[in-house]
Each structure stands twice: as C-alpha cells, then as structure tokens.
Amino acid sequence: MSWFNRRSRGAEATPTKLDREATRDDLAALETFVASRRGVEFYLEPETTATDTTVVAIAHDGEWIRRRTGTPRAAGAIARKHAVPLYEAARTGYPERMRTWNRAHPERHAR
C-alpha cells in the first residue's frame, strides 16, 4: 500500500490562470474615470500568476479604481489617448493622496 503517490492528482490537467483577462468593460471603466475626474494618473501593476496586468487610476483627490488592461501596451495606449501620466507602481509606489482617500472612505474596503 502506498501512502504517497509520486504523481500529483492534477498532473494531467493544464494549468490555468486564477483570474480573468481584461475586457472591454475594464477599459471603458478606465476611460470613464479619466473623463469624469481631473488630475488622473495611471499606476501600472505587472501581471502576476493570479491576475492580468492592471492599472490603478488615481484622481487629484485620491479617489481610485483598479482595472485590468491585458498588457502594458494597452495601458499605454489609453494613457496616451487621454494624456494621462503612466507610472510603474513597483518603482514609484502610490501617492499619499490615495492612502488619505482610503482612510476617509473605509466602506470601500468592506467589500
């Protein structure tokens, strides 16, 4: 009797991403956010094993949204189209105004 099998149970299964890819709705949400707020900046977050490439759009007052873009190139295209600065979040970090806004709106984290 073997306690441990050398082959894992899912050895034949194809690895899958844990999350979905970017959709038109994601890109439209970013464009709507930019059009309806002032002083918006984009912060690019790289793809991980759990999620696709994302952008955090942060307005002048710190309000923000995070949406998938699929690729850094797609994020750059939206940023250029709307003349929005695009930063790499891993290099620059997020602005203090985002943290201030988060503290003032704890209901956003209750989801």
Tab-separated table of N, CA and C in Angstrom:
chain	number	residue	atom	x	y	z
A	1	MET	N	0.832	-1.168	0.000
A	1	MET	CA	0.000	0.000	0.000
A	1	MET	C	0.882	1.237	0.000
A	2	SER	N	0.550	2.160	-0.847
A	2	SER	CA	1.353	3.376	-0.971
A	2	SER	C	0.651	4.555	-0.321
A	3	TRP	N	1.344	5.188	0.597
A	3	TRP	CA	0.763	6.360	1.256
A	3	TRP	C	0.806	7.594	0.363
A	4	PHE	N	1.871	7.725	-0.375
A	4	PHE	CA	2.042	8.897	-1.225
A	4	PHE	C	2.260	8.467	-2.659
A	5	ASN	N	1.504	9.019	-3.530
A	5	ASN	CA	1.637	8.728	-4.938
A	5	ASN	C	2.624	9.721	-5.538
A	6	ARG	N	3.542	9.259	-6.355
A	6	ARG	CA	4.532	10.155	-6.963
A	6	ARG	C	3.899	11.129	-7.945
A	7	ARG	N	2.837	10.758	-8.559
A	7	ARG	CA	2.149	11.650	-9.486
A	7	ARG	C	1.093	12.433	-8.715
A	8	SER	N	1.084	13.720	-8.942
A	8	SER	CA	0.050	14.511	-8.287
A	8	SER	C	-1.283	14.250	-8.965
A	9	ARG	N	-2.341	14.527	-8.283
A	9	ARG	CA	-3.677	14.252	-8.815
A	9	ARG	C	-3.970	15.027	-10.085
A	10	GLY	N	-3.452	16.237	-10.173
A	10	GLY	CA	-3.742	17.063	-11.335
A	10	GLY	C	-2.606	17.104	-12.333
A	11	ALA	N	-1.785	16.088	-12.373
A	11	ALA	CA	-0.617	16.093	-13.249
A	11	ALA	C	-0.993	16.220	-14.719
A	12	GLU	N	-2.118	15.660	-15.103
A	12	GLU	CA	-2.525	15.714	-16.500
A	12	GLU	C	-3.260	17.012	-16.840
A	13	ALA	N	-3.713	17.707	-15.833
A	13	ALA	CA	-4.504	18.921	-16.057
A	13	ALA	C	-3.616	20.060	-16.553
A	14	THR	N	-4.188	20.891	-17.399
A	14	THR	CA	-3.487	22.068	-17.899
A	14	THR	C	-3.570	23.167	-16.856
A	15	PRO	N	-2.449	23.808	-16.542
A	15	PRO	CA	-2.515	24.904	-15.568
A	15	PRO	C	-3.363	26.049	-16.113
A	16	THR	N	-4.131	26.643	-15.242
A	16	THR	CA	-4.990	27.751	-15.658
A	16	THR	C	-4.691	28.968	-14.798
A	17	LYS	N	-5.042	30.135	-15.348
A	17	LYS	CA	-4.899	31.355	-14.569
A	17	LYS	C	-5.989	31.369	-13.515
A	18	LEU	N	-5.709	31.999	-12.410
A	18	LEU	CA	-6.675	32.067	-11.332
A	18	LEU	C	-7.709	33.168	-11.548
A	19	ASP	N	-7.462	34.053	-12.484
A	19	ASP	CA	-8.302	35.222	-12.655
A	19	ASP	C	-8.663	35.388	-14.117
A	20	ARG	N	-9.577	36.288	-14.402
A	20	ARG	CA	-9.992	36.522	-15.779
A	20	ARG	C	-9.091	37.546	-16.455
A	21	GLU	N	-9.197	37.645	-17.766
A	21	GLU	CA	-8.425	38.622	-18.516
A	21	GLU	C	-9.205	39.928	-18.642
A	22	ALA	N	-8.538	40.948	-19.145
A	22	ALA	CA	-9.173	42.259	-19.326
A	22	ALA	C	-10.313	42.160	-20.347
A	23	THR	N	-11.341	42.960	-20.124
A	23	THR	CA	-12.472	43.019	-21.042
A	23	THR	C	-12.652	44.453	-21.533
A	24	ARG	N	-13.523	44.640	-22.500
A	24	ARG	CA	-13.845	45.990	-22.979
A	24	ARG	C	-14.429	46.838	-21.853
A	25	ASP	N	-15.187	46.206	-20.969
A	25	ASP	CA	-15.771	46.930	-19.835
A	25	ASP	C	-14.689	47.488	-18.909
A	26	ASP	N	-13.606	46.729	-18.715
A	26	ASP	CA	-12.491	47.204	-17.888
A	26	ASP	C	-11.874	48.459	-18.500
A	27	LEU	N	-11.612	48.405	-19.793
A	27	LEU	CA	-11.001	49.548	-20.474
A	27	LEU	C	-11.949	50.737	-20.500
A	28	ALA	N	-13.236	50.470	-20.704
A	28	ALA	CA	-14.234	51.546	-20.712
A	28	ALA	C	-14.335	52.202	-19.336
A	29	ALA	N	-14.225	51.419	-18.272
A	29	ALA	CA	-14.282	51.974	-16.912
A	29	ALA	C	-13.120	52.931	-16.666
A	30	LEU	N	-11.926	52.575	-17.155
A	30	LEU	CA	-10.780	53.472	-17.019
A	30	LEU	C	-11.010	54.769	-17.784
A	31	GLU	N	-11.519	54.645	-19.013
A	31	GLU	CA	-11.770	55.837	-19.825
A	31	GLU	C	-12.843	56.720	-19.197
A	32	THR	N	-13.870	56.125	-18.643
A	32	THR	CA	-14.926	56.890	-17.970
A	32	THR	C	-14.378	57.600	-16.742
A	33	PHE	N	-13.539	56.921	-15.997
A	33	PHE	CA	-12.927	57.514	-14.801
A	33	PHE	C	-12.096	58.735	-15.188
A	34	VAL	N	-11.290	58.597	-16.230
A	34	VAL	CA	-10.447	59.701	-16.688
A	34	VAL	C	-11.300	60.874	-17.160
A	35	ALA	N	-12.351	60.582	-17.893
A	35	ALA	CA	-13.198	61.640	-18.450
A	35	ALA	C	-14.013	62.369	-17.382
A	36	SER	N	-14.291	61.709	-16.265
A	36	SER	CA	-15.174	62.294	-15.259
A	36	SER	C	-14.436	62.883	-14.054
A	37	ARG	N	-13.118	62.807	-14.047
A	37	ARG	CA	-12.338	63.335	-12.927
A	37	ARG	C	-11.150	64.109	-13.451
A	38	ARG	N	-10.607	64.954	-12.587
A	38	ARG	CA	-9.448	65.736	-13.028
A	38	ARG	C	-8.183	65.247	-12.333
A	39	GLY	N	-7.058	65.541	-12.963
A	39	GLY	CA	-5.768	65.193	-12.382
A	39	GLY	C	-5.503	63.714	-12.244
A	40	VAL	N	-6.013	62.903	-13.162
A	40	VAL	CA	-5.867	61.446	-13.057
A	40	VAL	C	-4.463	61.020	-13.495
A	41	GLU	N	-3.910	60.084	-12.748
A	41	GLU	CA	-2.642	59.445	-13.087
A	41	GLU	C	-2.869	57.934	-13.082
A	42	PHE	N	-2.137	57.231	-13.953
A	42	PHE	CA	-2.201	55.770	-14.015
A	42	PHE	C	-0.962	55.181	-13.358
A	43	TYR	N	-1.178	54.110	-12.595
A	43	TYR	CA	-0.093	53.351	-11.979
A	43	TYR	C	-0.205	51.912	-12.467
A	44	LEU	N	0.763	51.493	-13.268
A	44	LEU	CA	0.764	50.175	-13.892
A	44	LEU	C	1.231	49.120	-12.901
A	45	GLU	N	0.452	48.042	-12.803
A	45	GLU	CA	0.810	46.895	-11.964
A	45	GLU	C	1.049	45.702	-12.879
A	46	PRO	N	2.193	45.042	-12.761
A	46	PRO	CA	2.516	43.948	-13.680
A	46	PRO	C	1.615	42.728	-13.491
A	47	GLU	N	1.578	41.931	-14.523
A	47	GLU	CA	0.852	40.666	-14.461
A	47	GLU	C	1.484	39.773	-13.410
A	48	THR	N	0.634	39.036	-12.700
A	48	THR	CA	1.104	38.056	-11.727
A	48	THR	C	0.516	36.704	-12.098
A	49	THR	N	0.810	35.696	-11.309
A	49	THR	CA	0.213	34.386	-11.574
A	49	THR	C	-1.274	34.385	-11.260
A	50	ALA	N	-1.735	35.368	-10.494
A	50	ALA	CA	-3.137	35.401	-10.092
A	50	ALA	C	-3.988	36.387	-10.879
A	51	THR	N	-3.377	37.394	-11.499
A	51	THR	CA	-4.176	38.395	-12.201
A	51	THR	C	-3.419	38.966	-13.391
A	52	ASP	N	-4.184	39.471	-14.331
A	52	ASP	CA	-3.654	40.084	-15.535
A	52	ASP	C	-3.030	41.439	-15.193
A	53	THR	N	-2.359	42.075	-16.134
A	53	THR	CA	-1.815	43.417	-15.948
A	53	THR	C	-2.954	44.360	-15.577
A	54	THR	N	-2.733	45.179	-14.553
A	54	THR	CA	-3.766	46.109	-14.107
A	54	THR	C	-3.218	47.526	-14.057
A	55	VAL	N	-4.153	48.481	-14.049
A	55	VAL	CA	-3.827	49.892	-13.878
A	55	VAL	C	-4.683	50.418	-12.739
A	56	VAL	N	-4.043	51.162	-11.840
A	56	VAL	CA	-4.776	51.894	-10.815
A	56	VAL	C	-4.838	53.328	-11.304
A	57	ALA	N	-6.052	53.822	-11.523
A	57	ALA	CA	-6.265	55.211	-11.926
A	57	ALA	C	-6.582	55.998	-10.669
A	58	ILE	N	-5.791	57.047	-10.408
A	58	ILE	CA	-5.947	57.835	-9.181
A	58	ILE	C	-6.213	59.288	-9.559
A	59	ALA	N	-7.321	59.821	-9.064
A	59	ALA	CA	-7.708	61.208	-9.352
A	59	ALA	C	-6.972	62.170	-8.422
A	60	HIS	N	-7.167	63.459	-8.652
A	60	HIS	CA	-6.481	64.504	-7.874
A	60	HIS	C	-6.794	64.426	-6.378
A	61	ASP	N	-7.997	63.945	-6.045
A	61	ASP	CA	-8.402	63.887	-4.640
A	61	ASP	C	-8.084	62.545	-3.979
A	62	GLY	N	-7.487	61.621	-4.728
A	62	GLY	CA	-7.116	60.317	-4.179
A	62	GLY	C	-8.103	59.209	-4.485
A	63	GLU	N	-9.275	59.552	-5.009
A	63	GLU	CA	-10.225	58.501	-5.403
A	63	GLU	C	-9.560	57.652	-6.480
A	64	TRP	N	-9.832	56.359	-6.457
A	64	TRP	CA	-9.138	55.478	-7.395
A	64	TRP	C	-9.995	54.290	-7.795
A	65	ILE	N	-9.601	53.703	-8.923
A	65	ILE	CA	-10.156	52.417	-9.362
A	65	ILE	C	-9.005	51.576	-9.892
A	66	ARG	N	-9.176	50.277	-9.859
A	66	ARG	CA	-8.197	49.343	-10.422
A	66	ARG	C	-8.930	48.490	-11.454
A	67	ARG	N	-8.354	48.432	-12.643
A	67	ARG	CA	-8.948	47.624	-13.706
A	67	ARG	C	-7.854	46.904	-14.482
A	68	ARG	N	-8.215	45.774	-15.029
A	68	ARG	CA	-7.296	45.014	-15.874
A	68	ARG	C	-7.154	45.726	-17.220
A	69	THR	N	-5.945	45.653	-17.797
A	69	THR	CA	-5.739	46.211	-19.130
A	69	THR	C	-5.264	45.151	-20.110
A	70	GLY	N	-4.855	44.004	-19.626
A	70	GLY	CA	-4.381	42.941	-20.511
A	70	GLY	C	-2.887	42.994	-20.735
A	71	THR	N	-2.390	44.145	-21.177
A	71	THR	CA	-0.957	44.306	-21.430
A	71	THR	C	-0.528	45.718	-21.043
A	72	PRO	N	0.761	45.902	-20.786
A	72	PRO	CA	1.248	47.263	-20.555
A	72	PRO	C	1.034	48.157	-21.776
A	73	ARG	N	1.103	47.574	-22.959
A	73	ARG	CA	0.892	48.342	-24.189
A	73	ARG	C	-0.519	48.922	-24.240
A	74	ALA	N	-1.514	48.146	-23.833
A	74	ALA	CA	-2.904	48.642	-23.813
A	74	ALA	C	-3.049	49.768	-22.800
A	75	ALA	N	-2.392	49.640	-21.659
A	75	ALA	CA	-2.426	50.704	-20.645
A	75	ALA	C	-1.794	51.972	-21.201
A	76	GLY	N	-0.673	51.817	-21.894
A	76	GLY	CA	-0.003	52.959	-22.500
A	76	GLY	C	-0.852	53.641	-23.552
A	77	ALA	N	-1.585	52.855	-24.316
A	77	ALA	CA	-2.445	53.423	-25.363
A	77	ALA	C	-3.548	54.289	-24.758
A	78	ILE	N	-4.159	53.812	-23.685
A	78	ILE	CA	-5.213	54.593	-23.029
A	78	ILE	C	-4.616	55.859	-22.410
A	79	ALA	N	-3.457	55.726	-21.799
A	79	ALA	CA	-2.792	56.878	-21.184
A	79	ALA	C	-2.463	57.938	-22.235
A	80	ARG	N	-1.927	57.515	-23.370
A	80	ARG	CA	-1.605	58.471	-24.438
A	80	ARG	C	-2.865	59.120	-25.005
A	81	LYS	N	-3.897	58.322	-25.211
A	81	LYS	CA	-5.153	58.826	-25.779
A	81	LYS	C	-5.739	59.949	-24.922
A	82	HIS	N	-5.613	59.826	-23.605
A	82	HIS	CA	-6.205	60.803	-22.691
A	82	HIS	C	-5.173	61.730	-22.044
A	83	ALA	N	-3.923	61.657	-22.506
A	83	ALA	CA	-2.835	62.485	-21.977
A	83	ALA	C	-2.708	62.349	-20.457
A	84	VAL	N	-2.712	61.096	-20.002
A	84	VAL	CA	-2.609	60.782	-18.578
A	84	VAL	C	-1.211	60.227	-18.308
A	85	PRO	N	-0.522	60.721	-17.268
A	85	PRO	CA	0.788	60.142	-16.936
A	85	PRO	C	0.643	58.679	-16.514
A	86	LEU	N	1.596	57.867	-16.914
A	86	LEU	CA	1.608	56.447	-16.583
A	86	LEU	C	2.897	56.132	-15.854
A	87	TYR	N	2.773	55.630	-14.627
A	87	TYR	CA	3.928	55.281	-13.794
A	87	TYR	C	3.920	53.787	-13.517
A	88	GLU	N	5.088	53.234	-13.248
A	88	GLU	CA	5.181	51.847	-12.811
A	88	GLU	C	5.051	51.833	-11.295
A	89	ALA	N	4.000	51.229	-10.803
A	89	ALA	CA	3.730	51.222	-9.362
A	89	ALA	C	4.880	50.588	-8.571
A	90	ALA	N	5.519	49.576	-9.140
A	90	ALA	CA	6.615	48.909	-8.434
A	90	ALA	C	7.810	49.841	-8.232
A	91	ARG	N	7.974	50.818	-9.106
A	91	ARG	CA	9.104	51.748	-8.996
A	91	ARG	C	8.762	52.990	-8.182
A	92	THR	N	7.559	53.512	-8.383
A	92	THR	CA	7.219	54.800	-7.768
A	92	THR	C	6.383	54.674	-6.507
A	93	GLY	N	5.700	53.554	-6.349
A	93	GLY	CA	4.750	53.430	-5.250
A	93	GLY	C	3.493	54.225	-5.589
A	94	TYR	N	2.566	54.287	-4.641
A	94	TYR	CA	1.317	55.004	-4.844
A	94	TYR	C	1.371	56.330	-4.098
A	95	PRO	N	0.675	57.339	-4.597
A	95	PRO	CA	0.734	58.643	-3.933
A	95	PRO	C	0.012	58.650	-2.587
A	96	GLU	N	0.461	59.496	-1.702
A	96	GLU	CA	-0.122	59.621	-0.362
A	96	GLU	C	-1.607	59.951	-0.427
A	97	ARG	N	-2.028	60.714	-1.436
A	97	ARG	CA	-3.442	61.101	-1.524
A	97	ARG	C	-4.360	59.877	-1.655
A	98	MET	N	-3.850	58.792	-2.219
A	98	MET	CA	-4.638	57.553	-2.312
A	98	MET	C	-4.861	56.966	-0.920
A	99	ARG	N	-3.820	56.924	-0.111
A	99	ARG	CA	-3.947	56.398	1.251
A	99	ARG	C	-4.862	57.285	2.095
A	100	THR	N	-4.756	58.597	1.912
A	100	THR	CA	-5.622	59.532	2.631
A	100	THR	C	-7.079	59.292	2.252
A	101	TRP	N	-7.339	59.106	0.972
A	101	TRP	CA	-8.703	58.852	0.500
A	101	TRP	C	-9.214	57.526	1.065
A	102	ASN	N	-8.370	56.513	1.101
A	102	ASN	CA	-8.765	55.207	1.655
A	102	ASN	C	-9.164	55.325	3.124
A	103	ARG	N	-8.414	56.112	3.900
A	103	ARG	CA	-8.761	56.292	5.312
A	103	ARG	C	-10.092	57.031	5.462
A	104	ALA	N	-10.387	57.948	4.554
A	104	ALA	CA	-11.634	58.717	4.626
A	104	ALA	C	-12.834	57.930	4.111
A	105	HIS	N	-12.599	56.832	3.387
A	105	HIS	CA	-13.678	56.031	2.799
A	105	HIS	C	-13.496	54.556	3.135
A	106	PRO	N	-13.617	54.193	4.414
A	106	PRO	CA	-13.387	52.778	4.791
A	106	PRO	C	-14.418	51.823	4.191
A	107	GLU	N	-15.561	52.331	3.752
A	107	GLU	CA	-16.578	51.459	3.160
A	107	GLU	C	-16.074	50.783	1.885
A	108	ARG	N	-15.091	51.374	1.227
A	108	ARG	CA	-14.541	50.774	0.006
A	108	ARG	C	-13.835	49.447	0.307
A	109	HIS	N	-13.343	49.283	1.532
A	109	HIS	CA	-12.628	48.057	1.889
A	109	HIS	C	-13.548	47.012	2.507
A	110	ALA	N	-14.792	47.363	2.708
A	110	ALA	CA	-15.741	46.448	3.335
A	110	ALA	C	-16.262	45.409	2.352
A	111	ARG	N	-15.976	45.578	1.072
A	111	ARG	CA	-16.483	44.649	0.055
A	111	ARG	C	-15.867	43.296	0.144
